[in-house]
XYZ file of C-alpha atoms in Angstrom:
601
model
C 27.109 1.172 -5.963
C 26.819 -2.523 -5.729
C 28.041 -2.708 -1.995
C 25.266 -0.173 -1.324
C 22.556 -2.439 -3.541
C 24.021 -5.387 -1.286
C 23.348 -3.344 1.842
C 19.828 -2.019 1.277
C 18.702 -5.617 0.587
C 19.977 -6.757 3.894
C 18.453 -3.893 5.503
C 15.123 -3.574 4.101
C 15.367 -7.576 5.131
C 16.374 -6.667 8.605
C 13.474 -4.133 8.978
C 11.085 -6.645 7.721
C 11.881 -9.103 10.291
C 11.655 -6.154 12.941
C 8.070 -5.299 11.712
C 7.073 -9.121 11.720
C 7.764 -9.466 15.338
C 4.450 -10.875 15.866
C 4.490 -13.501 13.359
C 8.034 -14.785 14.746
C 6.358 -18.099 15.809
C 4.926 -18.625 12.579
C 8.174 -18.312 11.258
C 9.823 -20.611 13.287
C 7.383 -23.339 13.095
C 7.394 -22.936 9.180
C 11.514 -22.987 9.340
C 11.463 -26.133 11.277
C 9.480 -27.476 9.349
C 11.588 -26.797 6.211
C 14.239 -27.924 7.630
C 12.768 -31.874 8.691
C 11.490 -31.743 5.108
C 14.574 -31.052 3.756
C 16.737 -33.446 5.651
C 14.358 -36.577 5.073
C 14.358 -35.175 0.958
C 18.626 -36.294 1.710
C 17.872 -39.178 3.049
C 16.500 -41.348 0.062
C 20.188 -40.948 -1.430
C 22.084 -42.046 1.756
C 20.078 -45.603 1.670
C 20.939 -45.412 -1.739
C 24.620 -45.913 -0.922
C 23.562 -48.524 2.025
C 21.388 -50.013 -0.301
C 24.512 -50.718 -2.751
C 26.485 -51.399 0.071
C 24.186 -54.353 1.383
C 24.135 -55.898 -2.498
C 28.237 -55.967 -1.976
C 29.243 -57.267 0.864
C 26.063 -58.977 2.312
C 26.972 -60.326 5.734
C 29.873 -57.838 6.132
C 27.553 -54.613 5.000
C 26.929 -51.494 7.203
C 24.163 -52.530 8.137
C 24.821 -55.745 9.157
C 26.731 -54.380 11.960
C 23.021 -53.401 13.522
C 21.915 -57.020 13.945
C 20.767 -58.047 10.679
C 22.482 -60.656 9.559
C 20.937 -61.926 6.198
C 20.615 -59.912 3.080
C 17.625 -60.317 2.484
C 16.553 -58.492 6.552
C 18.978 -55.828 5.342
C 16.931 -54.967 2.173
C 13.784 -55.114 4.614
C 14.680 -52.720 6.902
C 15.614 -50.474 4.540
C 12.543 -50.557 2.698
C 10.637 -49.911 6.155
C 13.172 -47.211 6.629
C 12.314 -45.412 2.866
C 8.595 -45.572 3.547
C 8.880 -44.088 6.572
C 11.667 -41.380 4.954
C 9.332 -40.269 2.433
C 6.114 -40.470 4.402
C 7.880 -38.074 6.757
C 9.201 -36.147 3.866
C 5.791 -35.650 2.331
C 4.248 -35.164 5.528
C 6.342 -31.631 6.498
C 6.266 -30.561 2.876
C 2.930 -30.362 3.562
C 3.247 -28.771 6.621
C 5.739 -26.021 5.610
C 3.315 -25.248 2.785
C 0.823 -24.587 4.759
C 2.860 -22.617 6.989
C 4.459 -20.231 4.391
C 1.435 -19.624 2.755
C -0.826 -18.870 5.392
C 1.861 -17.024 6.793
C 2.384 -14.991 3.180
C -1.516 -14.074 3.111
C -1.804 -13.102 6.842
C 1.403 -10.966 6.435
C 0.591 -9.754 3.158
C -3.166 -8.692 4.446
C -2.176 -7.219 7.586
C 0.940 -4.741 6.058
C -1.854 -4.004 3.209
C -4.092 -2.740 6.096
C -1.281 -0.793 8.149
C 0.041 0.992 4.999
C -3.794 2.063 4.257
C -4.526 2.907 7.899
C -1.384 4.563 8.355
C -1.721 6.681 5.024
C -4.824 7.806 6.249
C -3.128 9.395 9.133
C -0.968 11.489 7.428
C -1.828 14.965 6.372
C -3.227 16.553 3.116
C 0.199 17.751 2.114
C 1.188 13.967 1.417
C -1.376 13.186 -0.886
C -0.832 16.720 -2.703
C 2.779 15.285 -3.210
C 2.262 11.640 -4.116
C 0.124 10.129 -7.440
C -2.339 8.057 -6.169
C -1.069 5.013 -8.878
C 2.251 5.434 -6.717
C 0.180 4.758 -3.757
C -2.145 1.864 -5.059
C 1.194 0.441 -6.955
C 2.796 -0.107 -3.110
C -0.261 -1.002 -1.470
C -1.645 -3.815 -3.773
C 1.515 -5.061 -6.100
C 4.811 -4.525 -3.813
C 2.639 -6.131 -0.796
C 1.427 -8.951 -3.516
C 5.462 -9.255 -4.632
C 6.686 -9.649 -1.034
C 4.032 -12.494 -0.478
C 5.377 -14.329 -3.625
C 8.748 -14.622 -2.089
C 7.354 -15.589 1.310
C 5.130 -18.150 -0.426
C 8.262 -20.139 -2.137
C 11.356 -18.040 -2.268
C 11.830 -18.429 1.841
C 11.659 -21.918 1.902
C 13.753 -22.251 -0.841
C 16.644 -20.069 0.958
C 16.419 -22.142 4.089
C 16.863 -25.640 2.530
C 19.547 -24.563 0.154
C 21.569 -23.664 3.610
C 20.274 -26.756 5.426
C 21.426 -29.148 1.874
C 24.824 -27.463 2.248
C 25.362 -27.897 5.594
C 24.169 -31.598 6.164
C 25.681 -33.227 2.922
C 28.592 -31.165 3.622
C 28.170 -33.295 7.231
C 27.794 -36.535 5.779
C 30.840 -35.986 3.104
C 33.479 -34.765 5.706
C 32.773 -38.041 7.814
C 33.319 -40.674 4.062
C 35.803 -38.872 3.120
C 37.354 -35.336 3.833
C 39.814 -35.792 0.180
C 36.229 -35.910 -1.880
C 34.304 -33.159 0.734
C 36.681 -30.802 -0.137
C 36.882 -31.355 -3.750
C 33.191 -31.476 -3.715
C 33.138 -28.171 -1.709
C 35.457 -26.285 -3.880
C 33.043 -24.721 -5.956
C 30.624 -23.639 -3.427
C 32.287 -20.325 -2.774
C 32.280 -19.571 -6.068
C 28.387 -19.886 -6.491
C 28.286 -17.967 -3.025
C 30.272 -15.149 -4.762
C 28.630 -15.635 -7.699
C 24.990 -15.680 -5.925
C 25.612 -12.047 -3.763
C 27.455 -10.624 -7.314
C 23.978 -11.300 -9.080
C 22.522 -10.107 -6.347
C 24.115 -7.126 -6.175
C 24.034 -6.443 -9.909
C 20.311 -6.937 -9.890
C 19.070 -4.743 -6.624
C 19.201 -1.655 -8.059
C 17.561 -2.984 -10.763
C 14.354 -4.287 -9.343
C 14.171 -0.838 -7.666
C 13.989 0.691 -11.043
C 11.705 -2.049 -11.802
C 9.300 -0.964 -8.603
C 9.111 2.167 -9.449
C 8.500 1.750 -13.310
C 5.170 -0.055 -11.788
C 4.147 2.383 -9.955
C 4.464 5.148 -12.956
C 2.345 2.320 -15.166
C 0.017 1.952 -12.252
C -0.167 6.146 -11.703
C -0.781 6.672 -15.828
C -3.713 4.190 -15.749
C -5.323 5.422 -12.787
C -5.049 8.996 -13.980
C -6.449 8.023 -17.331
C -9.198 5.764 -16.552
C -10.260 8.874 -14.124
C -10.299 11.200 -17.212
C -11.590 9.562 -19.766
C -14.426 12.039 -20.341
C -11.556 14.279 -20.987
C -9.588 12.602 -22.958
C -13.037 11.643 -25.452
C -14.059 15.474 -25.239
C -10.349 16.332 -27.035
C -10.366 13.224 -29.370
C -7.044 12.566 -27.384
C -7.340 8.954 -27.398
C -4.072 8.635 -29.539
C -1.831 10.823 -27.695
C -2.679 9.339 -24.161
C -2.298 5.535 -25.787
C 1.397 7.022 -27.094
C 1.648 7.922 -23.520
C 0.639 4.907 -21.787
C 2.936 3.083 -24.320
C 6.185 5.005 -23.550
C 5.579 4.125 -19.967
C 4.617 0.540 -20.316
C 7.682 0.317 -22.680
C 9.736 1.891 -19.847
C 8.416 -0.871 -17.273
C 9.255 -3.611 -19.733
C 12.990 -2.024 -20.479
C 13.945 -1.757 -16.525
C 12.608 -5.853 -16.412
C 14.670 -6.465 -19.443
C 17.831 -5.420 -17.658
C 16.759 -6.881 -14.939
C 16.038 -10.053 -16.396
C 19.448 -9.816 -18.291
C 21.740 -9.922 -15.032
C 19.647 -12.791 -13.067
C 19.773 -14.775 -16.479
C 23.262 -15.297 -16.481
C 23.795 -16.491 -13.042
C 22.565 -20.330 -14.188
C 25.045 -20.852 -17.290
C 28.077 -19.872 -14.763
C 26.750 -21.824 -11.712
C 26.204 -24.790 -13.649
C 29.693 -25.022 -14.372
C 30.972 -24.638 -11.407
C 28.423 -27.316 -10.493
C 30.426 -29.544 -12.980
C 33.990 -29.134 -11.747
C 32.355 -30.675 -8.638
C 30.697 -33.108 -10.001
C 32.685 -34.452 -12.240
C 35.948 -34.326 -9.039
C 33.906 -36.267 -7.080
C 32.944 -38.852 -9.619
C 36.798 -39.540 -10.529
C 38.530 -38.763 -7.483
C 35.898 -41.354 -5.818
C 35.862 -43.668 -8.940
C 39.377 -44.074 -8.325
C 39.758 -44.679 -4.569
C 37.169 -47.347 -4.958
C 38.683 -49.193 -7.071
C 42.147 -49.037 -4.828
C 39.730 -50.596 -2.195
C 39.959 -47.172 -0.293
C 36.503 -46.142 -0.195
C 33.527 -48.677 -0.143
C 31.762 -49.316 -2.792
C 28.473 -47.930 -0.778
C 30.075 -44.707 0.012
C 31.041 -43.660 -3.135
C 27.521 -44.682 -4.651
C 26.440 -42.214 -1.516
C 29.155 -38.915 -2.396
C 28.016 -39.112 -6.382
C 24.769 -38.891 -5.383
C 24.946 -36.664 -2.716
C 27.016 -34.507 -4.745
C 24.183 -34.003 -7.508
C 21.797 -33.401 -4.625
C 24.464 -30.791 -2.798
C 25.104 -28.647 -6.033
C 22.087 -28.896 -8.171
C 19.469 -26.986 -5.909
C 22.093 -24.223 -5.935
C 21.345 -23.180 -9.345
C 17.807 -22.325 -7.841
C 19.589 -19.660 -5.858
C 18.979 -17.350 -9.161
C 14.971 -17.743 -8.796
C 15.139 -17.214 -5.151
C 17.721 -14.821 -5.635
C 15.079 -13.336 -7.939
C 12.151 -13.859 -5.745
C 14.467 -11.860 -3.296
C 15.468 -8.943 -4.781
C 11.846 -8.083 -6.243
C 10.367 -8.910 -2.497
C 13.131 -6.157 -0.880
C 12.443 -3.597 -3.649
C 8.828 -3.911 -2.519
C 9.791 -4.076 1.021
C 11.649 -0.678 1.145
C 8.506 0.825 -0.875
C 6.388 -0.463 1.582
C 8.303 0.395 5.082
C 9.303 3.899 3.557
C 5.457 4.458 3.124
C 4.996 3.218 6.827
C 8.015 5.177 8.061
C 6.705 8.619 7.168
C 6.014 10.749 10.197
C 2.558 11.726 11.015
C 2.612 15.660 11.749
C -1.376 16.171 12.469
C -1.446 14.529 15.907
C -4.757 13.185 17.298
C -5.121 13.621 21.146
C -7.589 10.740 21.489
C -8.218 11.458 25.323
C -10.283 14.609 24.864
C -13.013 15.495 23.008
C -15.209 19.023 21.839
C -17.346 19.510 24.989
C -20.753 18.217 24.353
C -22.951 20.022 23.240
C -21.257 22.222 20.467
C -22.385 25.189 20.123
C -20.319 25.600 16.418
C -18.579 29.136 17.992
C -15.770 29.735 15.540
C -12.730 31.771 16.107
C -9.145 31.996 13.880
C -6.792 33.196 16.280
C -3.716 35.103 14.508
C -3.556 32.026 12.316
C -0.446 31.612 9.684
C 0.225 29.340 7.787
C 2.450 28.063 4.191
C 2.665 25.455 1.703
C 5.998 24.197 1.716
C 5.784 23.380 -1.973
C 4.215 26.875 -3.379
C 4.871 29.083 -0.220
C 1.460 30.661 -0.195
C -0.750 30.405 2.475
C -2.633 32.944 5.131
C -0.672 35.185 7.656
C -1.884 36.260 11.033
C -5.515 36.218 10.517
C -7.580 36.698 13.266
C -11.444 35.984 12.735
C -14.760 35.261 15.136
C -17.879 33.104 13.750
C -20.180 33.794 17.147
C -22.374 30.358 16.902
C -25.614 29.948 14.333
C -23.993 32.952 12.398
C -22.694 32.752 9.204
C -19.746 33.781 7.754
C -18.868 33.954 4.222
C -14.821 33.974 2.789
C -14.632 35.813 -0.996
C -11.404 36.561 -2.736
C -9.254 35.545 -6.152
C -8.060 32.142 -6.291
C -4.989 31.143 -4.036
C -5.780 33.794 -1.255
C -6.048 31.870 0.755
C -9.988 30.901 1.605
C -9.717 26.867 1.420
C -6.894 27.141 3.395
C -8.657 28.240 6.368
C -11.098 25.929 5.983
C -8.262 23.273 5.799
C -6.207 24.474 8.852
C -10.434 24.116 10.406
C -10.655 20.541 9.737
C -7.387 20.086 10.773
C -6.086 18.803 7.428
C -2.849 21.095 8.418
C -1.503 22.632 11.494
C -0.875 26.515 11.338
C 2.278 27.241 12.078
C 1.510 29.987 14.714
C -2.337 30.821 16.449
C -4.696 29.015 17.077
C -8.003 27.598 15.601
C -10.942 27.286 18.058
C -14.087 26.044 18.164
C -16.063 27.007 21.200
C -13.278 28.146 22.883
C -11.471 25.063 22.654
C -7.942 24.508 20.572
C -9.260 22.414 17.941
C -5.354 20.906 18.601
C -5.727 19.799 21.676
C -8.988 17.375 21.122
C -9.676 14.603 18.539
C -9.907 14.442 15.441
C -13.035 12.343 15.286
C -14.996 14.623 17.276
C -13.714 17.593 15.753
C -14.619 16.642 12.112
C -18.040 15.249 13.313
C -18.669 18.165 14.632
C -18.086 19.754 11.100
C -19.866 18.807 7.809
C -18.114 20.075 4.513
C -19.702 20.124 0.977
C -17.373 21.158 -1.479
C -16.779 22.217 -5.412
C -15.329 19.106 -5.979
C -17.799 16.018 -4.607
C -16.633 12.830 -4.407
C -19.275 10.226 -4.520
C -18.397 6.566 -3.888
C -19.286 3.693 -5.466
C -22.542 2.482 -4.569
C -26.110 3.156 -4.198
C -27.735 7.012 -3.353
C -28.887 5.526 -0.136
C -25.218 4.613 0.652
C -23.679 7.994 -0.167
C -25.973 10.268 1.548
C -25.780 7.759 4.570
C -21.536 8.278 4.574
C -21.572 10.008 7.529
C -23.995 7.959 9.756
C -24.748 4.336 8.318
C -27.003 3.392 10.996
C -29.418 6.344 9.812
C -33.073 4.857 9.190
C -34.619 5.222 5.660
C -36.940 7.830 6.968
C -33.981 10.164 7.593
C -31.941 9.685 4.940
C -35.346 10.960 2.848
C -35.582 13.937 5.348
C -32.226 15.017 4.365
C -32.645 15.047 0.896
C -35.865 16.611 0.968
C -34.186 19.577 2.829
C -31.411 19.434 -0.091
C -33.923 19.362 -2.472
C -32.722 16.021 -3.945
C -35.155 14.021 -2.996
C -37.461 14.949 -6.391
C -34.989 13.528 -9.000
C -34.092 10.583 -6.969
C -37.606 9.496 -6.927
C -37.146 9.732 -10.641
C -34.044 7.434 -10.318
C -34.722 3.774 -11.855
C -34.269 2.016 -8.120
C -34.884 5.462 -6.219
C -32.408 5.309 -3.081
C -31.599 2.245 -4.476
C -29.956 3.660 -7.877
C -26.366 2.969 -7.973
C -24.252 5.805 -8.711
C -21.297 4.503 -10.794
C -17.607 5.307 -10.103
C -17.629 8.901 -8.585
C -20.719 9.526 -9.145
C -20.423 9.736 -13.049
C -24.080 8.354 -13.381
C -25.339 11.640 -12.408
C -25.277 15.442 -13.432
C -23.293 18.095 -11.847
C -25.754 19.152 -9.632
C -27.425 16.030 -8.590
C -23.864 15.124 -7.225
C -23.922 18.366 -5.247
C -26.990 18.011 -3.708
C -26.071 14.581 -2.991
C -23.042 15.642 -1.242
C -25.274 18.560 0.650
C -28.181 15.678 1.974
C -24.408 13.694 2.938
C -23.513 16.408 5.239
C -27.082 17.039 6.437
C -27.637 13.934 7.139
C -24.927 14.485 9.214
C -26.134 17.337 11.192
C -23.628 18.655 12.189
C -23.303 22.389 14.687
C -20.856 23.537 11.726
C -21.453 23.553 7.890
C -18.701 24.420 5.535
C -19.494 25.058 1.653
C -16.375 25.302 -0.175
C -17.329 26.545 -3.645
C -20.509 23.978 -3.387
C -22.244 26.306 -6.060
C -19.542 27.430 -8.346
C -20.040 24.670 -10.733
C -23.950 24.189 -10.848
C -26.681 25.728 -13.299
C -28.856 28.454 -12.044
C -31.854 25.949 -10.970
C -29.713 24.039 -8.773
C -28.174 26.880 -7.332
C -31.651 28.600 -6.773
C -32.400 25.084 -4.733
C -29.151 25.110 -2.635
C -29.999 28.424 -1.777
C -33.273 27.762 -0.422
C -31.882 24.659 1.410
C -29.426 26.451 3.003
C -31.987 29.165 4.296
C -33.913 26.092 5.635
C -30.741 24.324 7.344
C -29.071 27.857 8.198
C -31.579 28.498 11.846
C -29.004 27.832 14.599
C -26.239 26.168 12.811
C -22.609 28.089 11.973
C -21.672 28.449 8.269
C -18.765 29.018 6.462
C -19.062 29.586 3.181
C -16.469 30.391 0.427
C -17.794 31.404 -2.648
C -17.030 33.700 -5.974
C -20.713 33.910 -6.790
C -21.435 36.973 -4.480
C -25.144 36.543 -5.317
C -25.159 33.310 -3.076
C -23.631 35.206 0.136
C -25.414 38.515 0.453
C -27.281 37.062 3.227
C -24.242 36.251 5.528
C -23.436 37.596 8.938
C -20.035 38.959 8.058
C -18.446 38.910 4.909
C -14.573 38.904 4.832
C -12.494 39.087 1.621
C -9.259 37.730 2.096
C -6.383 38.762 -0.369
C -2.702 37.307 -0.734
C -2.937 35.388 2.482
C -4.868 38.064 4.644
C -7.914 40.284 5.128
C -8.581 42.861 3.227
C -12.068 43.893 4.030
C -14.687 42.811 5.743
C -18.311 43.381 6.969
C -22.013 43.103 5.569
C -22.982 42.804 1.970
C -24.697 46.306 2.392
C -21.414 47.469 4.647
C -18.950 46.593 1.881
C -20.826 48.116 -1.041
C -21.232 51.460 0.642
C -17.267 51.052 1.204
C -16.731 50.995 -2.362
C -13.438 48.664 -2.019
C -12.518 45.828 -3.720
C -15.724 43.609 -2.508
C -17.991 46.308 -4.314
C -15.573 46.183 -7.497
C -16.102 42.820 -7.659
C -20.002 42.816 -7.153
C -20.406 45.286 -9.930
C -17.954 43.414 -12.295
C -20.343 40.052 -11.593
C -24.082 42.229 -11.903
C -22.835 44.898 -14.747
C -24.864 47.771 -12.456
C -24.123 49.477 -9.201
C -27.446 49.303 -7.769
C -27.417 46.236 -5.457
C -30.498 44.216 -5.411
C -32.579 43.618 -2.557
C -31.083 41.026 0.272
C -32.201 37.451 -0.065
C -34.176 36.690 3.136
């Protein structure tokens, strides 16, 4: 299980790099960068060494051997040299800051807007299988984790390699007896480093997804509060939250466990260097074998070789947290989009809102149900209305019309055309739904109603809630158009929200109307004033309606009830009665007589 750990890391690394393509100057210039810094930080212990050397033998120092003769142009020079050493040093820190950070917000911002725009893409059936705190957990925290690893942790990686590599330089060329002695405990922090590493990945992935169950039960809470108040359940769902947080804060305690330990054992390893060096050395200088200078140069360089190792647990850390985010993030990129715009053609202008369901199945992969074979005509500026028991499949249809799902055999057409085989964005504008369920977004009235069409003056964002009869309470409203609405629209009733959503899709005017339920869950008044707005917006525009109130559809065209997936009946209001089948059960279940009352007109 640890080889595997070892091996997602490095992939979820590799795919990073592969979806960074476009940033691969960035990185360069930010790894050079590192690097300069890096060997200049090195430096300041070299002239150390020279420094001592010059103090000893004067005249017959190391540099001497350049041209300057006296002592005291020896110490000179290498104060010029320092300044410039650390000028140059503090100049590319600066530079590789700025580098990786701007680097770690531009990445960070620009995967945060792909995952969005590319879950947006996907079909309903995702969403109906993910929590949206899952969602939010890998869009906001695992991007904001992999930017706090590209802010320090990648830097640090890169001048832990270059400190190795260039002391290890500078020590093989004084003495190869002391570089290898030095050297000898570097493979075991290496080993020790990728066993850490390998102990921890799995780990963080816990850790991941622990977030993302905190981040679901919050979201889901906050969302039902009024729920929650209504069954004094306040308790329970703080027990709940509790469990979960506790959960989170378990997976980081193992976590935190495993990377712990790596210091203790790397500093000792760090010691048996240290401490070889500083005798082994100590001793050959004083046999006159190694200058004076030199070995001043090896202890120091030694400390500055093995030290900055122990910082491979942070950035090993850093690391594993960033590519448990990563493979959160890329997964969510990585799943396949199944509804398929074709962006090159579009509904033929003007639509006429002629619907037609051509031997149309369709099933849920998760609960099976669905429709099967139905075959249905909506001739244009006729309405049609869908009636049956819950799950028989009437919101489906209007799903597979929007395109939210692809039938699985016939067709769906809308004047004639394969709603497949144009866009989406002109099939959906061509298609206003108000349904049970509104969703209002935070904001003012004006802003809501206006969804569909921003650019929509004043004057007819009033005209459409006029004709939606909304336009009397929200000149009631504190700040009128003006009135915010709160999260969801919890500032305002039931019905205020639907008629709302019914001026949204007016607004919109679109050729076809779909109410899904849009009176199911309003008092009688407000259903009385849909009624009469629909009558008003009804004159040469299709509707589909789907509704279990048969009083609100005894005005439709055709009338179809649909049962376990297909049709069962169908016809008028008057039609269906005289029929006597299940649509006239129903009607006298919902009136408690048989006579049927007169047709709204």
């Amino acid at each position: 299980m640890s080889s595997h750990a070892t091996a997602n890391s490095f992939h979820a690394l590799k795919r990073l790099l592969r979806y960074a393509r476009g940033y691969r100057r960035r990185i360069i210039a930010a790894t050079v960068c590192s690097i300069i810094n890096k060997l200049f930080d090195i430096a300041p212990e070299i002239l150390i060494g020279v420094a001592i050397d010059v103090v000893v033998n004067q005249e017959r120092s190391f540099v001497a051997r350049a041209g300057f003769e006296s002592a005291q142009e020896q110490i000179f020079v290498l104060a010029v040299l320092t300044f410039f050493i650390w000028a140059g040093e503090s100049i590319f820190e600066y530079l590789y800051q700025i580098l990786w950070r701007n680097l770690a917000q531009r990445l960070q911002a620009d995967m945060r807007q792909d995952t969005y725009e590319h879950a947006q893409r996907l079909d309903m059936a995702f969403f109906e299988s993910r929590s949206s705190g899952q969602l939010v957990a890998t869009m906001n925290d695992d991007v904001n984790q992999l930017e706090r690893f590209l802010d320090g942790g990648a830097n640090a990686l890169i001048q832990v390699g270059v400190t190795v590599v260039a002391v290890g330089a500078v020590f093989f060329v004084i003495s190869p007896l002391i570089a290898l002695l030095a050297f000898t405990p570097i493979p075991l922090i290496i080993w020790g480093a990728f066993f850490f590493q390998r102990k921890a990945g799995p780990l963080y992935a816990d850790v991941r997804e622990k977030v993302g169950d905190l981040a679901s039960r919050l979201s889901n809470n906050l969302a039902g509060i009024a729920t929650i108040k209504s069954f004094t359940s306040e308790t329970r769902e703080a027990d709940r939250l509790r469990e979960v947080s506790e959960a989170y804060v378990t997976a980081n305690r193992r976590a935190i466990r495993v990377s712990s330990a790596f210091i203790p054992v790397i500093r000792m390893a760090i010691l048996a260097g240290f401490l070889a060096t500083f005798t082994v050395g100590g001793m050959m200088a004083l046999r006159g074998d190694l200058n004076v200078g030199a070995y001043g140069v090896l202890v120091f360089l030694t400390q500055r070789l093995l030290w900055p190792l122990t910082g491979l647990a942070e950035v090993i850390d850093l690391f594993e947290r960033a590519m448990a985010s990563t493979r959160r993030i890329l997964d969510l990129l990585a799943v396949p989009i199944t509804v398929r715009d074709n962006h090159d053609r579009s509904l033929a202008k003007p639509v006429r809102g002629e619907v037609s369901f051509e031997a149309v199945s369709f099933r849920y992969v998760s609960s099976g149900v669905g429709v099967d074979g139905i075959s249905l005509h909506v001739p244009a500026g006729h309405t049609l209305a869908l009636v049956g028991a819950t799950g028989s499949g009437k919101s489906t249809l209007i799903k597979l019309l929007l395109r939210f799902y692809d039938p699985s055999a016939g067709n769906v057409c809308i004047d004639g055309q394969p709603i497949g085989e144009v866009s989406l964005r002109s099939l959906r504008q061509s298609i206003g739904l108000v349904s049970q369920d509104v969703y209002l977004f935070e904001g003012s009235v004006r802003d809501n109603i206006a969804y569909g069409r921003p650019e929509a003056s004043d004057a007819e964002v009033v005209e459409a809630a006029r004709t939606a009869e909304a336009w009397e309470f929200i000149q009631a409203l504190p700040e009128g158009l003006g009135t915010a609405v709160g999260e969801r629209g919890v500032r305002l009733s039931g019905g205020q929200r639907q008629r709302l959503s019914l001026a949204r899709a007016l607004l919109k005017d679109p050729p076809i109307l779909v109410l899904d339920e849009a009176t199911s869950a309003v008092d009688n008044e407000t259903e009385a004033a849909i009624q009469r707005s629909l009558r008003k917006i009804g004159h040469g525009r299709t509707v589909i309606m789907i509704a279990h109130r048969l009083s609100t559809i005894v005005h439709a065209d055709e009338i179809v009830v649909i049962e376990a997936g297909q049709v069962a009946e169908r016809g008028t209001h008057h039609s269906l009665l005289a029929a006597d089948g299940r649509y006239a059960a129903q009607w006298r279940v919902q009136t408690g007589a048989v006579e049927e009352p007169p047709v709204l007109t």
